[in-house]
Amino acid sequence: MTLLALDPQTQLGQPLVLGIIEGSVYGLIALGLVLLYKSNRIFNFAQAEFGTIAALTAYFGYNGSLFGIPWHMPWLVAVFVGILLGTLSAVLTERLVIRPLFHQPKVIMVVGTVGVLLASIAVEYLVFPTKDTASLPSVTDVGLTDPAFRVGFAGYNVAWEQVLTLFVLIAMALGAAAFFRYSRQGTAILAVSQEPTAAATVGISISRVSLLTWTLAGFLGSVAGIVSIGGAPLLVPGIMTGTALVGGITAAVLGGVTSMPGAFVGGLLVGLVHQYTQAFFSFPGAQNVMVGLVLLIVLLSFPRGLLGSET
Amino acid sequence: MSVLEVSDLSIRFGGLQALQDLTLTVNEFEIVGLIGPNGAGKTTAFNCITGFYKPDTGRVVYRGTDVTRTPPHKKAAMGFGRTFQNVGMVKSSTVLENLKTAQHARVRYDVASALLGGSRVATEERALAAKADAILELLGLTEVRDLRVGGLSYGTLKLLELGCALATEPDVLLLDEPSSGMGPEESHQLGERLLDLRKAFGLTMLLIEHHVPLVLSVCDYVYVLNFGRLLAEGRPSVIQTHPEVVAAYLGGEAPEALAATEETPEEAALDEATAVPAPRKQPVAKKAAAKKSPASSAPAKKAPAKKAAS
Amino acid sequence: MTAVAQAGTQPGTETVVAGSHWRLSGTGIAARGLAYLGLAVVLFLPWFATDFSKTCSLAVIYALMGLSLNIVVGYTGQLSLGHQGFLGLGALVTANVVFQAHLPIWLAMAFGVLATTAVALVLGLVALRITGLYLSLITLVFGSAISSSLFALARFTDNNSGVKISRPSYLADNGDWYLVCVAVLLVIFYLDYRLTVSKVGRALLALKENERVAEAFGIGVTAYKLLAFALSGAIAGLAGGLYAFRGELYSEKDFQDPNGFTLALLFVVMCVVGGLGNRLGVVVAGLFFGLINELLDDLFYWHAVRSWMQHVPLLGSYYDSDVKASYLASLIGALLLLQTLIFNRGGLGAQLRPIARWMTGHRFELHDEGGSGPAAVEGSSVRA
C-alpha cells in the first residue's frame, strides 16, 4: 500500500486511483458500522481500532518480539493471526460491554464503545512496545507480488499491490452482500434488525445474532486495518482511529447509516474528496475541513443520507 | 366574543390528507368539544391550532390576532394551555418541579439574574412553589407533591397534566382526551371539575374526548370530525341524534355511549327544549347570560394566582 | 380522591420527609464549618509547591472542561466528541491576542471566551437541525477539523514555533495561577448551581426529555438549546485561556489528533464517571483525571517500583521501553467509564450525594430517594 507515498505527478488519475483505494477502506469500516447500526442502533466508535489491533498483532507476529519471544511467523500467517485477534476483540466487546448495556439508552451504549476505544488504545500501548518505528510490510515488500508491475491508468501507473488491494476490498464488499442475501445467518441478522420482536417469536436468538454481527464487524474492521496499514511507514497504537474512523463514520452517514451499498458509495465519496482536496488545496487540515463540509451539507439537505431509506 | 377562530385549516402528510378545511369557533367561556372516530384528525387539529404543525392552508385567529405561524412556546405565553394524549410531563422530575416548569413563561426574572441569583429570584421561586401548591390543593393532589412523576398512576397523571396546563395561566385550554384512563365515576368528577375550573379561572376550553357522556354533559357546542373533515357541528343534543354522526361511529363503542346519555334526565330535558336545530348565536347568548358570574368576575382570574403568591 | 388513593399505593413512591422537621444543632454547624475549612485548606495546599501547583492547575482546568461538557451531555442529552476544539480555540485566541495585540491578560481571556461562545453558537445552530448520533459525529469532525486547520495556521502559531506568552509579574508564580484557576472554578461551579435551580435548568431538563411538552409550557427550544451551547462554549473558552497562561505557551499539538482526540474522549469519560448531569461528581472526576497522570508518573519513577518491575517476567521487558504512565491512566479511565456505565450509573456524584447533602445542612443519610433537582439525570436520550 502506498497511500502516503505520492508520486510527483499531479494528473487527475492519481487522486482518482488513490481516492478509490482509500475510499474502499472507509467503505469497509462503514460497512461494519452499518451492520452494527442495524443490529444495535448505535455507532461503534471502536470500529476502526479493531484494525489497529489486527495490524499491530500481524506486525509483531511477523518480525517483532512479543512477551520476550521472537515469533517470526510467515507473513500470511501473521496477517491471519492479526485478523483473528482483531475479530476476537470485537467479540469481547460485544460480550463484556454491549451485552450488559443491551437495555440501556442508546447514548450509554455509544459511550460504552468510546470506553472500548480508549481501553484498546491504552492496552495497545502497554502490550506492544513500539519504541522503534514499527511498520507492517505490504504484499510487495514480502515478495508476494512483483514490484515492477504497473498498469497505466489516466496518466497514473497503478502498482500491482494497489490492484490487489482494490480487489480484496471489492471482494469483501461483494462477499458481505452475498452473505446477507443468501446465507441463513445473514438473513437472520437482517430480520432482527428490521423486526426484533417478530424475529424473536420465530425462534431467532437475538443474543446469537448480536454476537454474529459483532464478529462480522470485527472481521471487516480488521481486514480494513491490515489493508490500510500494510506498507504504510508508521504503525502506532490508535493509528486506524486517527486516520480512518472519521472517514468511516462519515461514509456510513453519507450512505444513510442503514444501507450497505450506501456505505461503500459513501466511502468512495469520502476517499475521493480527500484525495482531490489534497491535490488542489494546500492549507493545513484541508482534507478534514472538506469532509466536514460535505458531511454538513449532506446532513442538512438529505437528513437520511444519500441512499438511506429506513427512518 | 370569539376567543379562537379557525378557518379552512388543511394539512397533508405525504399522501394523507389529515385535515381538510376545518373551520371552528370557540367563544369566550365556552367549552367546545371536538369528537370523532380514531384517526379522524382531532389531535392533528390540536397540533395545528397550538402551532406544533404548520398547516398548509387556513388561519388560526386568537382574539383578533392571526397566530397561524406563531411557534407553540409563544402561543403558550399568549395563553394557550394544552395537554397531550399521552401525558405530557417531565417524567424524571417531581410533581412540584413540573408545576414550576409549567410556569416558565410567567417567571419574572431573566436568564442573567437566574444565573447570578439574589433575593428577587429567590422570592419569585418561592412564589412559583406557592402557586404550584395552590394548584395541587385545588386538585386535591397535595400528597404527591414531592414524588417523581414517573411512578404515578395514569389517572393521577392526567389530572396533574391538567394542573400543569393550569399553571401556565391559560386563557384558552386545549385538552386532549382528559378522561382517558379514568373510569365512569372519575370522568364524571372530571366533568364537574372542568365546569368548576371554568368558573374559577374564567377559562375557555376546547376538548378532544372519546367519552361521549362527558362531552354531552360539559360541552356547549360540539364539532364532529371524520377522515379529516368536519362531519357535523351543533349543540350536544343535536349532535347526539345526528344520523351521519351515528353512522360514523357505527362499529365503535360510541353508539351505546351516545344512547347512554339518556340516563341523565337533566340533559334529556334540555334536549327537548332545543330539539329544533338552533343557530349558534342563540345558545351562546343564553350561555353568556347564564355565565354572567365568571364573565363579571374576570378579574377573579388573577385572584387565585395572587392569593397563592402571597 | 380515588386518583390520590391510587397514587399513594404505588410502590416505591414514599414521600420525602428528610430534613423537613429537623434543625441543625450548634455542633452540627461547627462540624460543617470545620469541614468547609478543611476543604479550603486542601484546595490551598498546592499553592506552596510550585511544580505540583502547575499540575493542579491542569486538574482544575479539566474540572472546568467537565462542567462545560456536562452542560451539553448532562443537561441537553447530546454527546459532544469535539470539546477539545473549544479548549484549543480559547487558548489560541487568548494567546494570540496577548502575543500579537499586546492586550492585558484579562481582556485577552475575554476575547477567548467570546470566540468560543460564537463558535459554540454556530454548533448550537447545527444542533437545532441535527441531533443524537449525527450530532456527535458532527462534533467529532468539528474537533478534528478545527484543530488540524485553524489551530495550525502559521499566523496563529508564530510560524509553527508555538506562541510564547507570559503572565503578569504579580501572577508569575505557578501557585498564584493555580489560585486563579480555583477561583474561576468556584465561580463557574456557583453559576452552574444557579442554572440548575432556576427556570433555566428546568427548561433544559424539559427540553431534553420532551421538546413538545417543553414548548407547551412556553419554553423556546431554539433559545434554550443555543443558550446551553453558548454557556458550554464560554466555559471551555475560559478554560482555554487558563490553559494558555498555565504553560505560558500555545502549541497546537496539544489539541491536534491524536492528543486532541484522546482529550475529547477524556472529557467524556470525566462526565460519565462523575455522573451525567452531576456537577460535583464531574468536578471531582475532572480533578482526578487531571492529577492521575502525574501521580502515576511519580509512581513509575519511584525507585522501588522500578526495580521490582524489572523482575516481573513479562512486564520487565517493557518497563525500559516507552511505556508511559499516561497510557496506564487512560486504561484506568476507560475501565472506570465502563464500570460506571455497567454497574453504577449514577457515577461518582451518586456516591458523593450523602456527603454533599450533609455539607449543605441536611441530615447525613446514605439512602436518599428525594433530591431530584433538574440535575438528577437518569440516562439521557440521543435520537438518531
PDB file of C-alpha atoms in Angstrom, chain C residues 56-228:
ATOM      1  CA  CYS C  56      -3.097  21.077  39.975  1.00  0.00           C
ATOM      2  CA  SER C  57      -3.936  23.965  37.637  1.00  0.00           C
ATOM      3  CA  LEU C  58      -4.343  21.434  34.852  1.00  0.00           C
ATOM      4  CA  ALA C  59      -6.624  19.385  37.085  1.00  0.00           C
ATOM      5  CA  VAL C  60      -8.769  22.462  37.752  1.00  0.00           C
ATOM      6  CA  ILE C  61      -8.879  23.226  34.017  1.00  0.00           C
ATOM      7  CA  TYR C  62     -10.030  19.657  33.371  1.00  0.00           C
ATOM      8  CA  ALA C  63     -12.717  20.113  36.012  1.00  0.00           C
ATOM      9  CA  LEU C  64     -13.867  23.246  34.171  1.00  0.00           C
ATOM     10  CA  MET C  65     -13.968  21.302  30.909  1.00  0.00           C
ATOM     11  CA  GLY C  66     -16.016  18.688  32.717  1.00  0.00           C
ATOM     12  CA  LEU C  67     -18.546  21.357  33.732  1.00  0.00           C
ATOM     13  CA  SER C  68     -18.552  22.702  30.180  1.00  0.00           C
ATOM     14  CA  LEU C  69     -19.195  19.334  28.568  1.00  0.00           C
ATOM     15  CA  ASN C  70     -21.662  18.433  31.298  1.00  0.00           C
ATOM     16  CA  ILE C  71     -23.974  21.187  30.107  1.00  0.00           C
ATOM     17  CA  VAL C  72     -24.135  19.619  26.654  1.00  0.00           C
ATOM     18  CA  VAL C  73     -24.079  15.936  27.638  1.00  0.00           C
ATOM     19  CA  GLY C  74     -25.728  16.027  31.029  1.00  0.00           C
ATOM     20  CA  TYR C  75     -28.269  18.823  30.658  1.00  0.00           C
ATOM     21  CA  THR C  76     -29.204  18.703  26.970  1.00  0.00           C
ATOM     22  CA  GLY C  77     -28.529  14.998  26.435  1.00  0.00           C
ATOM     23  CA  GLN C  78     -26.345  15.370  23.370  1.00  0.00           C
ATOM     24  CA  LEU C  79     -22.941  13.719  23.109  1.00  0.00           C
ATOM     25  CA  SER C  80     -20.105  16.008  22.067  1.00  0.00           C
ATOM     26  CA  LEU C  81     -16.832  14.443  20.978  1.00  0.00           C
ATOM     27  CA  GLY C  82     -15.162  17.677  19.953  1.00  0.00           C
ATOM     28  CA  HIS C  83     -14.803  19.713  23.123  1.00  0.00           C
ATOM     29  CA  GLN C  84     -11.024  19.814  22.829  1.00  0.00           C
ATOM     30  CA  GLY C  85     -11.750  22.130  19.893  1.00  0.00           C
ATOM     31  CA  PHE C  86     -13.242  24.721  22.247  1.00  0.00           C
ATOM     32  CA  LEU C  87     -10.417  24.379  24.760  1.00  0.00           C
ATOM     33  CA  GLY C  88      -7.883  24.843  21.978  1.00  0.00           C
ATOM     34  CA  LEU C  89      -9.754  27.748  20.418  1.00  0.00           C
ATOM     35  CA  GLY C  90      -9.884  29.542  23.760  1.00  0.00           C
ATOM     36  CA  ALA C  91      -6.153  29.005  24.220  1.00  0.00           C
ATOM     37  CA  LEU C  92      -5.390  30.086  20.652  1.00  0.00           C
ATOM     38  CA  VAL C  93      -7.355  33.315  20.782  1.00  0.00           C
ATOM     39  CA  THR C  94      -6.169  34.256  24.269  1.00  0.00           C
ATOM     40  CA  ALA C  95      -2.527  33.596  23.469  1.00  0.00           C
ATOM     41  CA  ASN C  96      -2.616  35.386  20.136  1.00  0.00           C
ATOM     42  CA  VAL C  97      -4.428  38.441  21.462  1.00  0.00           C
ATOM     43  CA  VAL C  98      -1.719  38.825  24.087  1.00  0.00           C
ATOM     44  CA  PHE C  99       1.108  37.987  21.695  1.00  0.00           C
ATOM     45  CA  GLN C 100       0.026  39.988  18.659  1.00  0.00           C
ATOM     46  CA  ALA C 101      -2.083  42.816  20.079  1.00  0.00           C
ATOM     47  CA  HIS C 102      -0.301  43.103  23.451  1.00  0.00           C
ATOM     48  CA  LEU C 103      -3.611  43.467  25.272  1.00  0.00           C
ATOM     49  CA  PRO C 104      -3.835  42.808  29.003  1.00  0.00           C
ATOM     50  CA  ILE C 105      -4.308  39.228  30.124  1.00  0.00           C
ATOM     51  CA  TRP C 106      -7.916  39.563  31.321  1.00  0.00           C
ATOM     52  CA  LEU C 107      -9.039  41.267  28.143  1.00  0.00           C
ATOM     53  CA  ALA C 108      -7.342  38.551  26.116  1.00  0.00           C
ATOM     54  CA  MET C 109      -9.199  35.897  28.067  1.00  0.00           C
ATOM     55  CA  ALA C 110     -12.438  37.738  27.435  1.00  0.00           C
ATOM     56  CA  PHE C 111     -11.708  37.596  23.712  1.00  0.00           C
ATOM     57  CA  GLY C 112     -11.051  33.882  24.042  1.00  0.00           C
ATOM     58  CA  VAL C 113     -14.445  33.411  25.713  1.00  0.00           C
ATOM     59  CA  LEU C 114     -16.156  35.488  23.033  1.00  0.00           C
ATOM     60  CA  ALA C 115     -14.611  33.437  20.242  1.00  0.00           C
ATOM     61  CA  THR C 116     -15.564  30.071  21.713  1.00  0.00           C
ATOM     62  CA  THR C 117     -19.064  31.290  22.545  1.00  0.00           C
ATOM     63  CA  ALA C 118     -19.563  32.374  18.954  1.00  0.00           C
ATOM     64  CA  VAL C 119     -18.319  29.075  17.537  1.00  0.00           C
ATOM     65  CA  ALA C 120     -20.410  27.152  20.070  1.00  0.00           C
ATOM     66  CA  LEU C 121     -23.461  29.105  18.941  1.00  0.00           C
ATOM     67  CA  VAL C 122     -22.816  28.020  15.365  1.00  0.00           C
ATOM     68  CA  LEU C 123     -22.575  24.420  16.558  1.00  0.00           C
ATOM     69  CA  GLY C 124     -25.775  25.022  18.508  1.00  0.00           C
ATOM     70  CA  LEU C 125     -27.498  26.143  15.311  1.00  0.00           C
ATOM     71  CA  VAL C 126     -26.443  22.883  13.723  1.00  0.00           C
ATOM     72  CA  ALA C 127     -27.751  21.053  16.794  1.00  0.00           C
ATOM     73  CA  LEU C 128     -31.183  22.540  16.183  1.00  0.00           C
ATOM     74  CA  ARG C 129     -31.415  20.574  12.958  1.00  0.00           C
ATOM     75  CA  ILE C 130     -29.234  17.572  13.694  1.00  0.00           C
ATOM     76  CA  THR C 131     -29.450  15.630  16.952  1.00  0.00           C
ATOM     77  CA  GLY C 132     -28.324  12.402  18.509  1.00  0.00           C
ATOM     78  CA  LEU C 133     -25.701  10.212  16.910  1.00  0.00           C
ATOM     79  CA  TYR C 134     -25.412  12.512  13.929  1.00  0.00           C
ATOM     80  CA  LEU C 135     -24.627  15.444  16.152  1.00  0.00           C
ATOM     81  CA  SER C 136     -21.908  13.501  17.952  1.00  0.00           C
ATOM     82  CA  LEU C 137     -20.400  12.753  14.554  1.00  0.00           C
ATOM     83  CA  ILE C 138     -20.559  16.439  13.628  1.00  0.00           C
ATOM     84  CA  THR C 139     -18.803  17.373  16.877  1.00  0.00           C
ATOM     85  CA  LEU C 140     -16.174  14.713  16.261  1.00  0.00           C
ATOM     86  CA  VAL C 141     -15.491  16.104  12.787  1.00  0.00           C
ATOM     87  CA  PHE C 142     -15.588  19.654  14.160  1.00  0.00           C
ATOM     88  CA  GLY C 143     -12.912  18.878  16.741  1.00  0.00           C
ATOM     89  CA  SER C 144     -10.519  17.256  14.308  1.00  0.00           C
ATOM     90  CA  ALA C 145     -11.180  19.755  11.512  1.00  0.00           C
ATOM     91  CA  ILE C 146     -10.696  22.901  13.572  1.00  0.00           C
ATOM     92  CA  SER C 147      -7.595  21.578  15.323  1.00  0.00           C
ATOM     93  CA  SER C 148      -5.932  20.417  12.134  1.00  0.00           C
ATOM     94  CA  SER C 149      -6.735  23.556  10.158  1.00  0.00           C
ATOM     95  CA  LEU C 150      -7.270  26.764  12.105  1.00  0.00           C
ATOM     96  CA  PHE C 151      -5.044  25.809  15.030  1.00  0.00           C
ATOM     97  CA  ALA C 152      -2.144  25.023  12.730  1.00  0.00           C
ATOM     98  CA  LEU C 153      -2.145  28.194  10.632  1.00  0.00           C
ATOM     99  CA  ALA C 154       1.306  29.745  10.728  1.00  0.00           C
ATOM    100  CA  ARG C 155      -0.313  33.081  11.590  1.00  0.00           C
ATOM    101  CA  PHE C 156      -1.578  31.793  14.887  1.00  0.00           C
ATOM    102  CA  THR C 157       1.372  29.631  15.863  1.00  0.00           C
ATOM    103  CA  ASP C 158       4.147  32.183  15.490  1.00  0.00           C
ATOM    104  CA  ASN C 159       5.286  30.354  12.354  1.00  0.00           C
ATOM    105  CA  ASN C 160       4.818  26.926  13.875  1.00  0.00           C
ATOM    106  CA  SER C 161       7.177  27.591  16.756  1.00  0.00           C
ATOM    107  CA  GLY C 162       4.408  27.961  19.348  1.00  0.00           C
ATOM    108  CA  VAL C 163       3.179  31.246  20.797  1.00  0.00           C
ATOM    109  CA  LYS C 164       5.096  32.164  23.914  1.00  0.00           C
ATOM    110  CA  ILE C 165       3.298  34.434  26.362  1.00  0.00           C
ATOM    111  CA  SER C 166       3.954  35.295  29.949  1.00  0.00           C
ATOM    112  CA  ARG C 167       1.780  36.067  32.905  1.00  0.00           C
ATOM    113  CA  PRO C 168       1.975  39.475  34.542  1.00  0.00           C
ATOM    114  CA  SER C 169       4.582  39.698  37.272  1.00  0.00           C
ATOM    115  CA  TYR C 170       2.067  39.563  40.115  1.00  0.00           C
ATOM    116  CA  LEU C 171       0.921  36.146  38.886  1.00  0.00           C
ATOM    117  CA  ALA C 172       4.325  34.855  37.803  1.00  0.00           C
ATOM    118  CA  ASP C 173       4.351  32.007  40.296  1.00  0.00           C
ATOM    119  CA  ASN C 174       2.586  28.780  39.312  1.00  0.00           C
ATOM    120  CA  GLY C 175       0.978  28.702  42.721  1.00  0.00           C
ATOM    121  CA  ASP C 176      -0.667  32.072  42.121  1.00  0.00           C
ATOM    122  CA  TRP C 177      -2.032  30.965  38.781  1.00  0.00           C
ATOM    123  CA  TYR C 178      -3.354  27.846  40.455  1.00  0.00           C
ATOM    124  CA  LEU C 179      -5.334  30.037  42.839  1.00  0.00           C
ATOM    125  CA  VAL C 180      -6.744  31.982  39.883  1.00  0.00           C
ATOM    126  CA  CYS C 181      -7.861  28.704  38.323  1.00  0.00           C
ATOM    127  CA  VAL C 182      -9.514  27.623  41.571  1.00  0.00           C
ATOM    128  CA  ALA C 183     -11.298  30.950  41.860  1.00  0.00           C
ATOM    129  CA  VAL C 184     -12.650  30.616  38.326  1.00  0.00           C
ATOM    130  CA  LEU C 185     -13.761  27.057  39.048  1.00  0.00           C
ATOM    131  CA  LEU C 186     -15.632  28.167  42.164  1.00  0.00           C
ATOM    132  CA  VAL C 187     -17.409  30.935  40.261  1.00  0.00           C
ATOM    133  CA  ILE C 188     -18.416  28.613  37.417  1.00  0.00           C
ATOM    134  CA  PHE C 189     -19.494  25.997  39.952  1.00  0.00           C
ATOM    135  CA  TYR C 190     -21.801  28.559  41.547  1.00  0.00           C
ATOM    136  CA  LEU C 191     -23.203  29.684  38.190  1.00  0.00           C
ATOM    137  CA  ASP C 192     -23.833  26.078  37.232  1.00  0.00           C
ATOM    138  CA  TYR C 193     -25.618  25.550  40.531  1.00  0.00           C
ATOM    139  CA  ARG C 194     -27.776  28.617  39.870  1.00  0.00           C
ATOM    140  CA  LEU C 195     -28.513  27.284  36.414  1.00  0.00           C
ATOM    141  CA  THR C 196     -29.898  24.025  37.743  1.00  0.00           C
ATOM    142  CA  VAL C 197     -32.065  25.504  40.477  1.00  0.00           C
ATOM    143  CA  SER C 198     -33.623  28.201  38.303  1.00  0.00           C
ATOM    144  CA  LYS C 199     -36.003  28.235  35.394  1.00  0.00           C
ATOM    145  CA  VAL C 200     -33.075  27.647  33.037  1.00  0.00           C
ATOM    146  CA  GLY C 201     -32.315  24.218  34.482  1.00  0.00           C
ATOM    147  CA  ARG C 202     -35.978  23.265  34.487  1.00  0.00           C
ATOM    148  CA  ALA C 203     -36.293  24.382  30.876  1.00  0.00           C
ATOM    149  CA  LEU C 204     -33.235  22.380  29.786  1.00  0.00           C
ATOM    150  CA  LEU C 205     -34.452  19.255  31.547  1.00  0.00           C
ATOM    151  CA  ALA C 206     -37.890  19.576  29.981  1.00  0.00           C
ATOM    152  CA  LEU C 207     -36.306  20.095  26.569  1.00  0.00           C
ATOM    153  CA  LYS C 208     -34.064  17.098  26.988  1.00  0.00           C
ATOM    154  CA  GLU C 209     -36.921  14.860  27.932  1.00  0.00           C
ATOM    155  CA  ASN C 210     -39.630  16.043  25.593  1.00  0.00           C
ATOM    156  CA  GLU C 211     -39.417  19.061  23.338  1.00  0.00           C
ATOM    157  CA  ARG C 212     -43.166  19.175  22.739  1.00  0.00           C
ATOM    158  CA  VAL C 213     -44.026  19.275  26.403  1.00  0.00           C
ATOM    159  CA  ALA C 214     -41.405  21.952  26.897  1.00  0.00           C
ATOM    160  CA  GLU C 215     -42.947  24.053  24.144  1.00  0.00           C
ATOM    161  CA  ALA C 216     -46.419  23.600  25.578  1.00  0.00           C
ATOM    162  CA  PHE C 217     -45.009  25.002  28.832  1.00  0.00           C
ATOM    163  CA  GLY C 218     -43.814  28.075  26.922  1.00  0.00           C
ATOM    164  CA  ILE C 219     -40.150  27.092  26.700  1.00  0.00           C
ATOM    165  CA  GLY C 220     -38.472  28.163  23.471  1.00  0.00           C
ATOM    166  CA  VAL C 221     -36.491  25.245  22.048  1.00  0.00           C
ATOM    167  CA  THR C 222     -34.206  27.381  19.903  1.00  0.00           C
ATOM    168  CA  ALA C 223     -33.301  29.907  22.568  1.00  0.00           C
ATOM    169  CA  TYR C 224     -32.530  27.377  25.290  1.00  0.00           C
ATOM    170  CA  LYS C 225     -30.564  24.981  23.099  1.00  0.00           C
ATOM    171  CA  LEU C 226     -28.450  27.874  21.885  1.00  0.00           C
ATOM    172  CA  LEU C 227     -28.059  29.106  25.445  1.00  0.00           C
ATOM    173  CA  ALA C 228     -26.802  25.700  26.558  1.00  0.00           C
TER     174      ALA C 228
END
